[in-house]
Coordinates of C-alpha atoms in Angstrom, one line a residue:
Chain A
X1 CA 3.6 -28.9 -5.6
X2 CA 6.2 -31.2 -3.7
X3 CA 6.7 -33.1 -6.7
X4 CA 7.5 -29.8 -9.0
X5 CA 11.3 -29.0 -8.7
X6 CA 12.5 -25.7 -9.9
X7 CA 16.0 -26.1 -11.7
X8 CA 18.8 -25.0 -9.6
X9 CA 20.2 -21.5 -10.5
X10 CA 22.3 -21.6 -13.4
X11 CA 23.0 -19.5 -16.5
X12 CA 21.1 -21.5 -19.1
X13 CA 17.6 -23.4 -19.1
X14 CA 17.5 -26.8 -20.7
X15 CA 16.6 -26.5 -24.3
X16 CA 13.0 -26.5 -25.0
X17 CA 11.3 -28.0 -28.3
X18 CA 12.7 -27.5 -31.4
X19 CA 11.0 -25.1 -34.1
X20 CA 9.4 -28.3 -35.9
X21 CA 7.8 -29.5 -32.9
X22 CA 6.5 -26.4 -31.8
X23 CA 5.1 -25.7 -35.3
X24 CA 3.3 -29.4 -35.1
X25 CA 2.0 -28.2 -31.8
X26 CA 0.4 -24.9 -32.9
X27 CA -0.7 -26.9 -36.2
X28 CA -2.7 -29.4 -33.6
X29 CA -4.2 -27.1 -31.5
X30 CA -5.2 -24.5 -34.2
X31 CA -6.9 -27.3 -36.0
X32 CA -8.8 -28.2 -32.7
X33 CA -9.8 -24.8 -32.1
X34 CA -11.3 -24.2 -35.8
X35 CA -12.8 -27.7 -36.3
X36 CA -14.7 -27.5 -32.7
X37 CA -16.7 -24.7 -34.6
X38 CA -18.0 -26.9 -37.3
X39 CA -20.2 -24.2 -39.2
X40 CA -16.8 -22.5 -40.2
X41 CA -15.6 -25.6 -41.8
X42 CA -18.9 -26.5 -43.4
X43 CA -19.5 -23.0 -44.9
X44 CA -16.5 -23.0 -46.7
X45 CA -17.3 -26.6 -48.1
X46 CA -21.1 -26.0 -49.0
X47 CA -20.8 -22.5 -51.1
X48 CA -18.6 -23.6 -53.9
X49 CA -20.4 -27.3 -53.8
X50 CA -23.7 -25.5 -54.0
X51 CA -22.8 -23.1 -56.8
X52 CA -21.7 -26.3 -58.8
X53 CA -25.0 -27.9 -58.4
X54 CA -27.0 -24.8 -59.3
X55 CA -24.8 -23.3 -62.4
X56 CA -23.1 -26.3 -63.7
X57 CA -24.7 -29.5 -63.3
X58 CA -28.0 -28.1 -64.9
X59 CA -26.4 -26.9 -68.0
X60 CA -25.8 -30.1 -69.9
X61 CA -23.5 -28.7 -72.7
X62 CA -21.4 -27.6 -70.2
X63 CA -21.6 -30.7 -67.4
X64 CA -21.5 -33.2 -70.2
X65 CA -18.4 -31.5 -72.0
X66 CA -15.4 -32.7 -70.3
X67 CA -13.1 -30.0 -71.0
X68 CA -15.6 -27.4 -69.7
X69 CA -16.6 -29.3 -66.9
X70 CA -13.4 -29.7 -65.7
X71 CA -12.6 -26.1 -66.0
X72 CA -15.9 -25.4 -63.8
X73 CA -14.4 -27.7 -61.2
X74 CA -11.0 -25.8 -61.6
X75 CA -12.7 -22.4 -61.2
X76 CA -15.1 -22.9 -58.2
X77 CA -12.1 -25.1 -56.6
X78 CA -10.0 -22.0 -56.9
X79 CA -12.7 -19.8 -55.6
X80 CA -13.0 -22.2 -52.7
X81 CA -9.2 -21.7 -51.8
X82 CA -9.6 -18.0 -52.5
X83 CA -12.2 -17.7 -49.8
X84 CA -10.9 -19.9 -47.5
X85 CA -7.4 -18.0 -47.6
X86 CA -9.0 -14.8 -47.3
X87 CA -11.2 -15.6 -44.6
X88 CA -9.3 -17.9 -42.6
X89 CA -6.4 -15.0 -42.6
X90 CA -8.4 -11.9 -43.0
X91 CA -11.1 -12.5 -40.6
X92 CA -9.2 -15.5 -38.2
X93 CA -6.3 -12.8 -37.8
X94 CA -8.2 -10.1 -36.9
X95 CA -10.1 -12.0 -34.5
X96 CA -7.1 -13.4 -33.0
X97 CA -5.5 -10.2 -32.3
X98 CA -8.7 -9.1 -30.3
X99 CA -8.5 -12.1 -27.8
X100 CA -6.5 -11.6 -24.5
X101 CA -4.8 -15.1 -25.1
X102 CA -2.6 -13.6 -27.7
X103 CA -0.5 -11.3 -25.7
X104 CA -0.1 -14.6 -23.2
X105 CA 0.9 -16.8 -26.5
X106 CA 3.6 -14.1 -27.2
X107 CA 5.3 -14.6 -23.6
X108 CA 5.7 -18.4 -24.1
X109 CA 9.1 -19.4 -25.4
X110 CA 8.5 -19.7 -29.1
X111 CA 9.1 -17.1 -31.6
X112 CA 6.4 -15.8 -33.9
X113 CA 7.4 -18.5 -36.5
X114 CA 5.9 -21.6 -35.4
X115 CA 2.3 -19.9 -35.0
X116 CA 2.7 -18.3 -38.6
X117 CA 3.9 -21.6 -40.3
X118 CA 0.9 -23.5 -38.6
X119 CA -1.7 -20.6 -39.4
X120 CA -0.5 -21.2 -43.3
X121 CA -0.5 -25.0 -43.0
X122 CA -4.0 -24.9 -41.5
X123 CA -5.2 -22.5 -44.3
X124 CA -3.9 -25.2 -46.9
X125 CA -6.0 -28.1 -44.9
X126 CA -9.0 -26.2 -44.8
X127 CA -8.9 -25.0 -48.4
X128 CA -8.4 -28.5 -49.4
X129 CA -11.2 -29.6 -47.3
X130 CA -13.4 -27.0 -49.4
X131 CA -12.1 -29.2 -52.5
X132 CA -13.4 -32.4 -51.5
X133 CA -17.3 -31.9 -52.4
X134 CA -16.4 -30.0 -55.5
X135 CA -14.1 -32.8 -56.9
X136 CA -16.7 -35.5 -55.7
X137 CA -19.7 -33.6 -57.6
X138 CA -17.2 -33.2 -60.6
X139 CA -16.8 -36.8 -60.9
X140 CA -20.2 -37.9 -60.1
X141 CA -22.5 -35.6 -62.1
X142 CA -20.6 -34.1 -64.9
X143 CA -18.4 -35.2 -67.4
X144 CA -15.2 -33.7 -65.9
X145 CA -12.2 -36.0 -66.0
X146 CA -8.4 -36.0 -65.2
X147 CA -5.6 -38.4 -64.7
X148 CA -4.2 -38.9 -61.4
X149 CA -1.1 -37.2 -62.3
X150 CA -3.3 -34.0 -63.7
X151 CA -5.2 -34.3 -60.3
X152 CA -1.9 -34.2 -58.2
X153 CA -0.5 -31.2 -60.6
X154 CA -3.9 -29.7 -59.9
X155 CA -3.7 -29.8 -56.2
X156 CA 0.0 -28.6 -56.3
X157 CA -0.8 -25.9 -58.3
X158 CA -3.8 -24.6 -56.4
X159 CA -1.6 -24.7 -53.2
X160 CA 0.8 -22.6 -54.9
X161 CA -2.0 -20.0 -56.3
X162 CA -3.3 -19.5 -53.0
X163 CA 0.1 -18.3 -51.6
X164 CA -0.9 -14.5 -52.6
X165 CA -4.3 -14.8 -51.4
X166 CA -2.9 -16.1 -48.0
X167 CA -0.9 -12.9 -47.9
X168 CA -3.5 -10.6 -48.8
X169 CA -5.8 -12.1 -46.0
X170 CA -2.9 -11.4 -43.8
X171 CA -2.7 -7.9 -44.6
X172 CA -6.2 -7.1 -44.2
X173 CA -6.0 -9.2 -40.8
X174 CA -3.2 -7.2 -39.4
X175 CA -4.4 -4.0 -40.6
X176 CA -8.1 -4.1 -39.3
X177 CA -10.4 -5.2 -36.5
X178 CA -12.6 -8.1 -37.0
X179 CA -15.6 -6.2 -37.6
X180 CA -13.9 -4.2 -40.3
X181 CA -12.1 -7.2 -42.0
X182 CA -15.4 -9.0 -42.9
X183 CA -17.0 -6.5 -45.3
X184 CA -13.3 -5.8 -46.8
X185 CA -12.8 -9.5 -47.4
X186 CA -16.0 -9.7 -49.3
X187 CA -15.6 -6.6 -51.1
X188 CA -12.0 -8.0 -52.3
X189 CA -13.1 -11.5 -52.8
X190 CA -16.5 -11.2 -55.1
X191 CA -15.0 -8.6 -57.8
X192 CA -11.5 -10.8 -58.1
X193 CA -13.6 -14.0 -58.3
X194 CA -15.7 -12.6 -61.0
X195 CA -13.2 -10.5 -62.9
X196 CA -10.9 -13.8 -62.8
X197 CA -13.4 -15.9 -64.5
X198 CA -14.1 -18.1 -61.7
X199 CA -18.0 -17.6 -62.0
X200 CA -18.2 -17.1 -65.8
X201 CA -15.7 -18.5 -67.8
X202 CA -13.2 -15.7 -69.4
X203 CA -14.1 -17.0 -73.0
X204 CA -17.4 -15.0 -72.5
X205 CA -15.7 -11.7 -71.5
X206 CA -15.6 -8.8 -74.0
X207 CA -11.9 -7.8 -75.1
X208 CA -11.7 -5.1 -72.7
X209 CA -12.9 -7.1 -69.7
X210 CA -10.5 -9.8 -70.8
X211 CA -7.5 -7.7 -70.8
X212 CA -8.2 -6.3 -67.2
X213 CA -9.0 -9.8 -66.0
X214 CA -5.6 -11.3 -67.2
X215 CA -3.9 -8.6 -64.8
X216 CA -5.8 -10.1 -61.7
X217 CA -4.2 -12.8 -59.4
X218 CA -7.4 -15.0 -59.8
X219 CA -7.3 -15.3 -63.5
X220 CA -3.6 -16.0 -63.4
X221 CA -4.2 -18.7 -61.0
X222 CA -7.4 -20.0 -62.6
X223 CA -5.6 -20.5 -66.2
X224 CA -2.5 -22.0 -64.6
X225 CA -4.6 -24.6 -62.5
X226 CA -6.7 -25.3 -65.8
X227 CA -3.5 -25.7 -67.6
X228 CA -2.1 -28.1 -64.9
X229 CA -5.8 -30.0 -65.0
X230 CA -6.3 -30.1 -69.0
X231 CA -3.2 -29.4 -70.6
X232 CA -5.1 -26.1 -72.0
X233 CA -2.0 -23.5 -72.0
X234 CA -2.5 -20.4 -70.0
X235 CA -1.7 -17.2 -71.3
X236 CA 2.1 -16.2 -71.4
X237 CA 2.3 -13.6 -68.6
X238 CA 0.2 -15.7 -66.1
X239 CA 3.4 -16.7 -63.8
X240 CA 4.5 -13.2 -64.0
X241 CA 1.0 -11.6 -63.0
X242 CA 0.9 -14.3 -60.1
X243 CA 4.4 -13.4 -58.9
X244 CA 4.0 -9.7 -59.0
X245 CA 0.7 -9.6 -56.8
X246 CA 2.7 -12.2 -54.5
X247 CA 5.4 -9.7 -53.9
X248 CA 3.0 -6.9 -53.4
X249 CA 0.8 -9.0 -50.8
X250 CA 3.8 -10.0 -49.3
X251 CA 5.2 -6.4 -48.9
X252 CA 1.4 -5.5 -47.4
X253 CA 1.5 -8.5 -45.2
X254 CA 4.9 -7.6 -43.7
X255 CA 4.2 -4.2 -43.4
X256 CA 0.7 -4.6 -41.6
X257 CA 2.3 -7.1 -39.1
X258 CA 5.0 -4.5 -38.2
X259 CA 2.6 -1.7 -38.0
X260 CA 0.4 -3.7 -35.8
X261 CA 3.2 -5.0 -33.6
X262 CA 4.2 -1.3 -33.3
X263 CA 0.6 -0.4 -32.3
X264 CA 0.1 -2.9 -29.7
X265 CA 3.4 -4.0 -28.3
X266 CA 5.7 -0.9 -28.7
Chain B
X1 CA 15.2 5.0 -5.7
X2 CA 16.3 6.4 -2.3
X3 CA 16.5 9.7 -4.2
X4 CA 12.7 9.9 -4.1
X5 CA 12.4 9.8 -0.2
X6 CA 12.7 12.7 1.9
X7 CA 16.1 13.0 3.6
X8 CA 14.9 12.8 7.2
X9 CA 13.8 9.3 6.6
X10 CA 15.9 6.3 7.2
X11 CA 17.4 5.4 3.5
X12 CA 15.1 2.7 2.1
X13 CA 17.2 0.1 0.8
X14 CA 16.0 -3.2 -0.7
X15 CA 16.8 -6.2 1.3
X16 CA 20.3 -7.8 -0.6
X17 CA 19.0 -11.0 -2.4
X18 CA 21.4 -14.0 -1.6
X19 CA 22.3 -13.9 -5.1
X20 CA 22.4 -10.1 -6.1
X21 CA 24.8 -10.7 -8.9
X22 CA 22.8 -13.1 -10.5
X23 CA 19.3 -11.2 -10.6
X24 CA 16.4 -13.2 -12.0
X25 CA 14.7 -10.0 -13.0
X26 CA 16.9 -7.0 -13.5
X27 CA 15.1 -3.6 -14.5
X28 CA 17.4 -0.8 -14.6
X29 CA 16.6 2.9 -15.4
X30 CA 13.6 2.0 -17.3
X31 CA 11.2 4.6 -18.9
X32 CA 8.2 3.5 -20.8
X33 CA 5.5 6.1 -22.4
X34 CA 2.4 5.4 -24.4
X35 CA 2.0 8.7 -26.5
X36 CA 2.1 11.5 -23.9
X37 CA 1.5 9.3 -20.8
X38 CA 4.9 8.2 -18.8
X39 CA 3.7 4.8 -17.5
X40 CA 6.9 4.2 -16.0
X41 CA 9.6 6.7 -15.2
X42 CA 13.1 5.7 -14.7
X43 CA 12.3 2.5 -12.8
X44 CA 14.9 0.2 -11.5
X45 CA 14.0 -3.4 -9.8
X46 CA 16.2 -6.4 -9.0
X47 CA 14.3 -9.4 -8.0
X48 CA 17.1 -12.1 -6.9
X49 CA 16.4 -16.0 -7.1
X50 CA 13.9 -17.3 -4.5
X51 CA 12.4 -13.9 -3.6
X52 CA 8.6 -13.4 -3.4
X53 CA 7.8 -9.6 -4.5
X54 CA 4.6 -7.9 -4.4
X55 CA 4.2 -5.1 -6.5
X56 CA 1.5 -3.0 -5.2
X57 CA -0.1 0.0 -6.4
X58 CA -3.4 1.6 -7.6
X59 CA -4.9 0.9 -11.2
X60 CA -2.8 2.5 -13.8
X61 CA 0.2 2.8 -11.5
X62 CA 2.5 1.1 -14.2
X63 CA 2.6 -2.4 -12.7
X64 CA 1.3 -4.2 -15.9
X65 CA 3.2 -2.3 -18.0
X66 CA 6.6 -3.4 -15.9
X67 CA 5.5 -7.0 -16.1
X68 CA 4.7 -6.9 -19.9
X69 CA 8.2 -5.3 -20.3
X70 CA 9.6 -8.3 -18.0
X71 CA 7.8 -11.0 -20.0
X72 CA 9.2 -9.5 -23.4
X73 CA 6.0 -8.3 -24.9
X74 CA 7.1 -4.8 -24.9
X75 CA 10.6 -2.9 -24.9
X76 CA 11.6 0.0 -23.2
X77 CA 12.0 3.5 -24.5
X78 CA 15.3 3.7 -22.3
X79 CA 16.9 1.5 -20.0
X80 CA 17.5 -2.3 -19.8
X81 CA 15.3 -5.1 -18.8
X82 CA 16.8 -8.6 -18.4
X83 CA 15.3 -11.8 -17.5
X84 CA 17.3 -14.6 -16.2
X85 CA 20.2 -12.9 -17.3
X86 CA 18.9 -12.7 -21.1
X87 CA 16.8 -10.2 -23.2
X88 CA 13.1 -11.2 -22.5
X89 CA 12.4 -10.5 -26.0
X90 CA 14.5 -13.5 -27.1
X91 CA 12.0 -16.7 -27.0
X92 CA 15.1 -18.6 -25.1
X93 CA 15.3 -16.4 -22.4
X94 CA 11.6 -17.0 -21.6
X95 CA 12.2 -20.9 -21.4
X96 CA 12.4 -20.3 -17.5
X97 CA 9.2 -18.0 -17.2
X98 CA 5.8 -18.6 -16.4
X99 CA 3.1 -16.2 -16.6
X100 CA -0.9 -16.2 -16.1
X101 CA -3.2 -15.4 -19.2
X102 CA -5.9 -13.4 -18.3
X103 CA -8.9 -15.6 -17.3
X104 CA -11.2 -14.2 -20.1
X105 CA -8.5 -15.0 -22.6
X106 CA -8.5 -18.9 -22.7
X107 CA -9.3 -20.3 -26.1
X108 CA -13.0 -21.3 -25.5
X109 CA -13.3 -23.9 -27.7
X110 CA -10.4 -26.1 -26.5
X111 CA -10.7 -28.5 -23.3
X112 CA -8.9 -27.9 -20.0
X113 CA -6.6 -30.8 -20.5
X114 CA -5.7 -29.5 -24.0
X115 CA -4.9 -26.4 -23.0
X116 CA -2.4 -27.5 -20.5
X117 CA -1.1 -29.9 -22.7
X118 CA -0.6 -27.0 -25.6
X119 CA 1.2 -24.6 -23.1
X120 CA 3.3 -27.3 -21.7
X121 CA 4.4 -28.3 -25.1
X122 CA 6.4 -25.2 -25.4
X123 CA 8.5 -26.2 -22.5
X124 CA 11.7 -28.8 -22.1
X125 CA 10.0 -30.9 -19.0
X126 CA 6.5 -29.8 -18.5
X127 CA 4.8 -31.0 -15.2
X128 CA 2.7 -33.9 -16.6
X129 CA -1.0 -32.5 -17.2
X130 CA -2.6 -35.3 -14.9
X131 CA -0.3 -34.1 -11.9
X132 CA -0.9 -30.6 -12.4
X133 CA -4.9 -30.7 -12.8
X134 CA -4.6 -32.7 -9.6
X135 CA -2.7 -30.1 -7.8
X136 CA -5.2 -27.3 -8.7
X137 CA -8.2 -29.5 -8.2
X138 CA -9.0 -29.4 -11.9
X139 CA -9.2 -33.0 -12.8
X140 CA -13.0 -33.4 -12.9
X141 CA -13.1 -30.6 -15.3
X142 CA -10.2 -31.9 -17.5
X143 CA -12.9 -32.5 -20.5
X144 CA -14.7 -29.5 -19.9
X145 CA -14.2 -26.8 -22.8
X146 CA -12.6 -23.7 -21.0
X147 CA -15.5 -21.6 -22.2
X148 CA -17.8 -23.5 -19.9
X149 CA -15.7 -22.6 -16.4
X150 CA -16.7 -20.5 -14.0
X151 CA -14.5 -17.5 -13.1
X152 CA -13.0 -19.3 -10.1
X153 CA -12.1 -22.3 -12.4
X154 CA -10.5 -20.3 -14.9
X155 CA -8.5 -18.5 -12.5
X156 CA -7.1 -21.7 -11.1
X157 CA -6.3 -22.7 -14.6
X158 CA -4.7 -19.6 -15.5
X159 CA -2.4 -20.0 -12.3
X160 CA -1.8 -23.6 -13.4
X161 CA -0.6 -22.7 -16.6
X162 CA 1.8 -20.4 -15.3
X163 CA 3.6 -23.3 -13.5
X164 CA 3.4 -25.9 -16.4
X165 CA 6.7 -25.3 -17.5
X166 CA 8.5 -25.5 -14.2
X167 CA 9.5 -21.9 -14.4
X168 CA 12.3 -20.5 -12.2
X169 CA 10.3 -17.4 -12.1
X170 CA 6.7 -16.7 -12.3
X171 CA 4.8 -13.5 -12.9
X172 CA 1.2 -13.3 -11.4
X173 CA -0.9 -10.4 -12.6
X174 CA -3.8 -9.7 -9.9
X175 CA -3.7 -13.8 -9.3
X176 CA -6.8 -13.8 -7.3
X177 CA -9.0 -11.0 -8.1
X178 CA -12.6 -11.8 -7.9
X179 CA -12.3 -15.1 -6.1
X180 CA -14.1 -16.3 -2.9
X181 CA -12.1 -16.8 0.1
X182 CA -11.7 -20.3 -0.2
X183 CA -10.7 -20.3 -3.8
X184 CA -8.1 -17.7 -2.8
X185 CA -6.5 -19.6 0.0
X186 CA -6.3 -22.4 -2.1
X187 CA -4.3 -20.6 -5.0
X188 CA -2.1 -18.8 -2.2
X189 CA -1.3 -22.3 -1.0
X190 CA 0.0 -23.2 -4.4
X191 CA 1.7 -20.2 -4.7
X192 CA 3.5 -20.7 -1.4
X193 CA 4.2 -24.0 -2.2
X194 CA 5.8 -23.0 -5.7
X195 CA 8.0 -20.5 -3.6
X196 CA 8.8 -23.1 -0.8
X197 CA 10.3 -25.2 -3.6
X198 CA 13.0 -22.2 -4.7
X199 CA 10.9 -20.5 -7.2
X200 CA 10.9 -16.7 -7.7
X201 CA 7.6 -15.0 -7.7
X202 CA 6.7 -11.2 -8.9
X203 CA 3.0 -10.7 -8.2
X204 CA 1.0 -7.6 -8.8
X205 CA -2.3 -6.7 -6.7
X206 CA -4.3 -4.0 -5.9
X207 CA -5.3 -6.2 -3.1
X208 CA -3.5 -5.3 -0.2
X209 CA -4.6 -8.2 1.9
X210 CA -3.0 -10.6 -1.0
X211 CA 0.3 -8.8 -0.9
X212 CA 0.3 -8.9 2.8
X213 CA -0.7 -12.5 2.8
X214 CA 2.1 -13.7 0.6
X215 CA 5.0 -11.0 -0.1
X216 CA 8.1 -10.8 1.8
X217 CA 9.2 -7.9 0.0
X218 CA 6.8 -5.2 -1.2
X219 CA 7.4 -2.6 -4.0
X220 CA 5.2 0.3 -4.1
X221 CA 4.4 1.8 -7.6
X222 CA 2.2 4.7 -8.2
X223 CA 2.3 7.0 -11.3
X224 CA 5.0 5.1 -12.9
X225 CA 7.5 5.7 -10.1
X226 CA 8.7 3.2 -7.4
X227 CA 7.8 4.9 -4.1
X228 CA 9.1 2.3 -1.9
X229 CA 11.1 -1.0 -1.9
X230 CA 11.8 -2.8 1.1
X231 CA 10.6 -6.0 3.2
X232 CA 6.9 -6.1 4.4
X233 CA 7.5 -5.6 7.9
X234 CA 9.9 -2.6 7.1
X235 CA 7.2 -1.0 4.9
X236 CA 4.8 -1.2 7.8
X237 CA 7.4 0.1 10.4
X238 CA 8.7 2.7 8.1
X239 CA 5.3 4.5 8.1
X240 CA 5.2 3.3 11.6
X241 CA 1.7 4.5 12.3
X242 CA -0.7 2.7 14.9
X243 CA -4.3 3.1 14.5
X244 CA -6.2 4.5 17.9
X245 CA -9.9 3.8 17.4
X246 CA -12.0 5.6 20.3
X247 CA -15.4 7.3 21.0
X248 CA -15.1 11.0 22.3
X249 CA -17.3 13.9 22.5
X250 CA -14.5 16.3 21.6
X251 CA -12.7 16.4 18.3
X252 CA -9.2 15.0 18.9
X253 CA -7.9 15.5 15.4
X254 CA -5.8 18.3 16.3
X255 CA -4.2 16.7 19.3
X256 CA -0.5 16.6 19.1
X257 CA 1.1 13.5 17.8
X258 CA -1.8 12.8 15.4
X259 CA -0.8 12.5 11.7
X260 CA -4.4 11.9 10.4
X261 CA -7.9 11.5 11.6
X262 CA -11.0 10.0 10.3
X263 CA -14.3 10.3 11.9
X264 CA -16.5 7.3 11.1
X265 CA -20.2 7.3 10.7
X266 CA -21.0 5.6 14.1
X267 CA -19.2 8.3 15.7
X268 CA -15.8 6.6 16.2
X269 CA -12.7 8.7 15.6
X270 CA -9.6 7.1 14.0
X271 CA -6.4 8.7 15.1
X272 CA -3.4 7.6 13.1
X273 CA -0.1 8.2 15.3
X274 CA 3.5 7.4 15.5
X275 CA 3.2 6.7 19.3
X276 CA 0.2 5.4 20.5
X277 CA 1.3 5.0 24.0
X278 CA 2.2 8.7 24.3
X279 CA -1.1 9.7 22.8
X280 CA -2.9 7.8 25.4
X281 CA -1.3 8.6 28.1
X282 CA -1.6 12.3 27.1
X283 CA -5.3 11.7 26.6
X284 CA -5.6 10.4 29.9
X285 CA -3.3 13.3 31.8
X286 CA -5.4 15.9 29.6
X287 CA -8.8 14.2 31.5
X288 CA -10.4 13.6 28.1
X289 CA -13.3 12.0 28.1
X290 CA -13.1 8.8 25.9
X291 CA -14.3 5.1 25.8
X292 CA -14.4 2.1 23.4
X293 CA -10.8 2.4 23.3
X294 CA -8.9 0.2 20.1
X295 CA -5.4 0.0 19.1
X296 CA -3.6 -1.5 16.6
X297 CA -1.0 -1.5 13.9
X298 CA -1.7 0.2 10.6
X299 CA -2.6 -2.2 7.6
X300 CA -0.9 -2.5 4.6
X301 CA -3.7 -0.4 3.1
X302 CA -3.4 2.5 5.6
X303 CA 0.5 2.4 5.4
X304 CA 0.1 2.8 1.5
X305 CA -2.5 5.5 1.7
X306 CA -0.3 7.6 3.8
X307 CA 2.7 6.9 1.6
X308 CA 1.0 8.1 -1.6
X309 CA -0.5 11.1 0.4
X310 CA 2.7 12.1 1.7
X311 CA 4.1 11.8 -2.1
X312 CA 1.4 13.8 -3.2
X313 CA 1.7 16.8 -0.8
X314 CA 5.2 17.1 -1.2

């Protein structure tokens, strides 16, 4: 203790680290916390890769058609990102809220910003992890093909498309307990993925289902991603649909955060 | 707070801190409700720089609520809370604040060294991790995940985390609950050393021994109200009771001057009185047959019990 000096009394304490350093700090430690539970990371990488192996690779008329194979990789890739976003934020936030470490973190000299931004950054990192095996399988076992430019456009698009799902996940995570969040995330994720054409190509849908499909954020995201990767144009309203859902989920997420704050930290 | 005391008693005035104007913690007229429950009812409390204040009260008295207001986790329904001259809900005001996490709340997959680095990273001039771990005897555990620590080790880490940012004030919520005597002594030494260096400490405990061992000033809280706020000695003096223990065939509970009496299972009678000398003199003069006489000052626990009982019967 003798080496520890207390600053003399004065109106201000020396300024602490800035928001960028704090965000980087939270990003590093949240990443460490997650990566120490390898099954959480692996599960996210395995499911889309297995789906690819079981449903796409064996069907040679899909796997050997460059356009169809690329679309399959895009659909399952989007599924991996939706799933990572919804689980990381829906379940992860709900679990964090239950930890007694949470109020301690709130008392440290950092606002909620660095934690939130770090959480979004980590969601993106783990979502991209989920894409790696898919891209490898697509490249090695199917005729899927992209130029380097298309690949970067695809990764950029998928990160943009993930925003509404991150927000939806946060809305769930800040509204529900971890126990309730898990089934809700599953109930939301699978119908959205199916209706959005992530499991079956929307070209196989009857017209009534196709109409519903075009109103979902998953379909809008899928078509935009396919457009970036193959040049196949998305339906005209895709951006509008995606923006609409993003706005709605943003309102829900902010509302849920405020309600939670009011409930626990009045 | 003097209004809560009976007029016949000497008015209780908090010892004026050296720089009363620049209170490190200033709570003024604060009321905080949870639904229908009033957790704090018009509470005022100033803690000056360099004070070591013990916040004492039974579970549910409002101690933790008070700390959560000071650390900016909650806001009061009425009244104001200032921390180091600012609003504790502003992150910048908390740059000079250290608090302990609840021991169960450490992130289980992070290593001891990593948690210290992480928390220290929030401050301008943190204590080097190695130095802090050394001071709290955690050096050998630096690479251990916190989920694998014993309860005592977690407590030590929790108190270490409150000091990593070289805070000007620390809030310690039940810092040594559930520790063995050796571990508790070591933590008390660390808290005393921090205080000796000029740090300000506000600690809660329902461990009376802890407050008695550490605090210079004691604030007694019960049912959301400050019952007393004074120096440790004055709290003891104010109740001013002596405990007279003896064995006797006759029941002495109603003897003049006895405020309260208890009979233990082994037949010993414990008599609490303001003037032990007079009581013993009267017993001898009255030719009461007694033996095994013991007299000592009331402990903080006994003083506290008396205080709360008097409030309740008024």
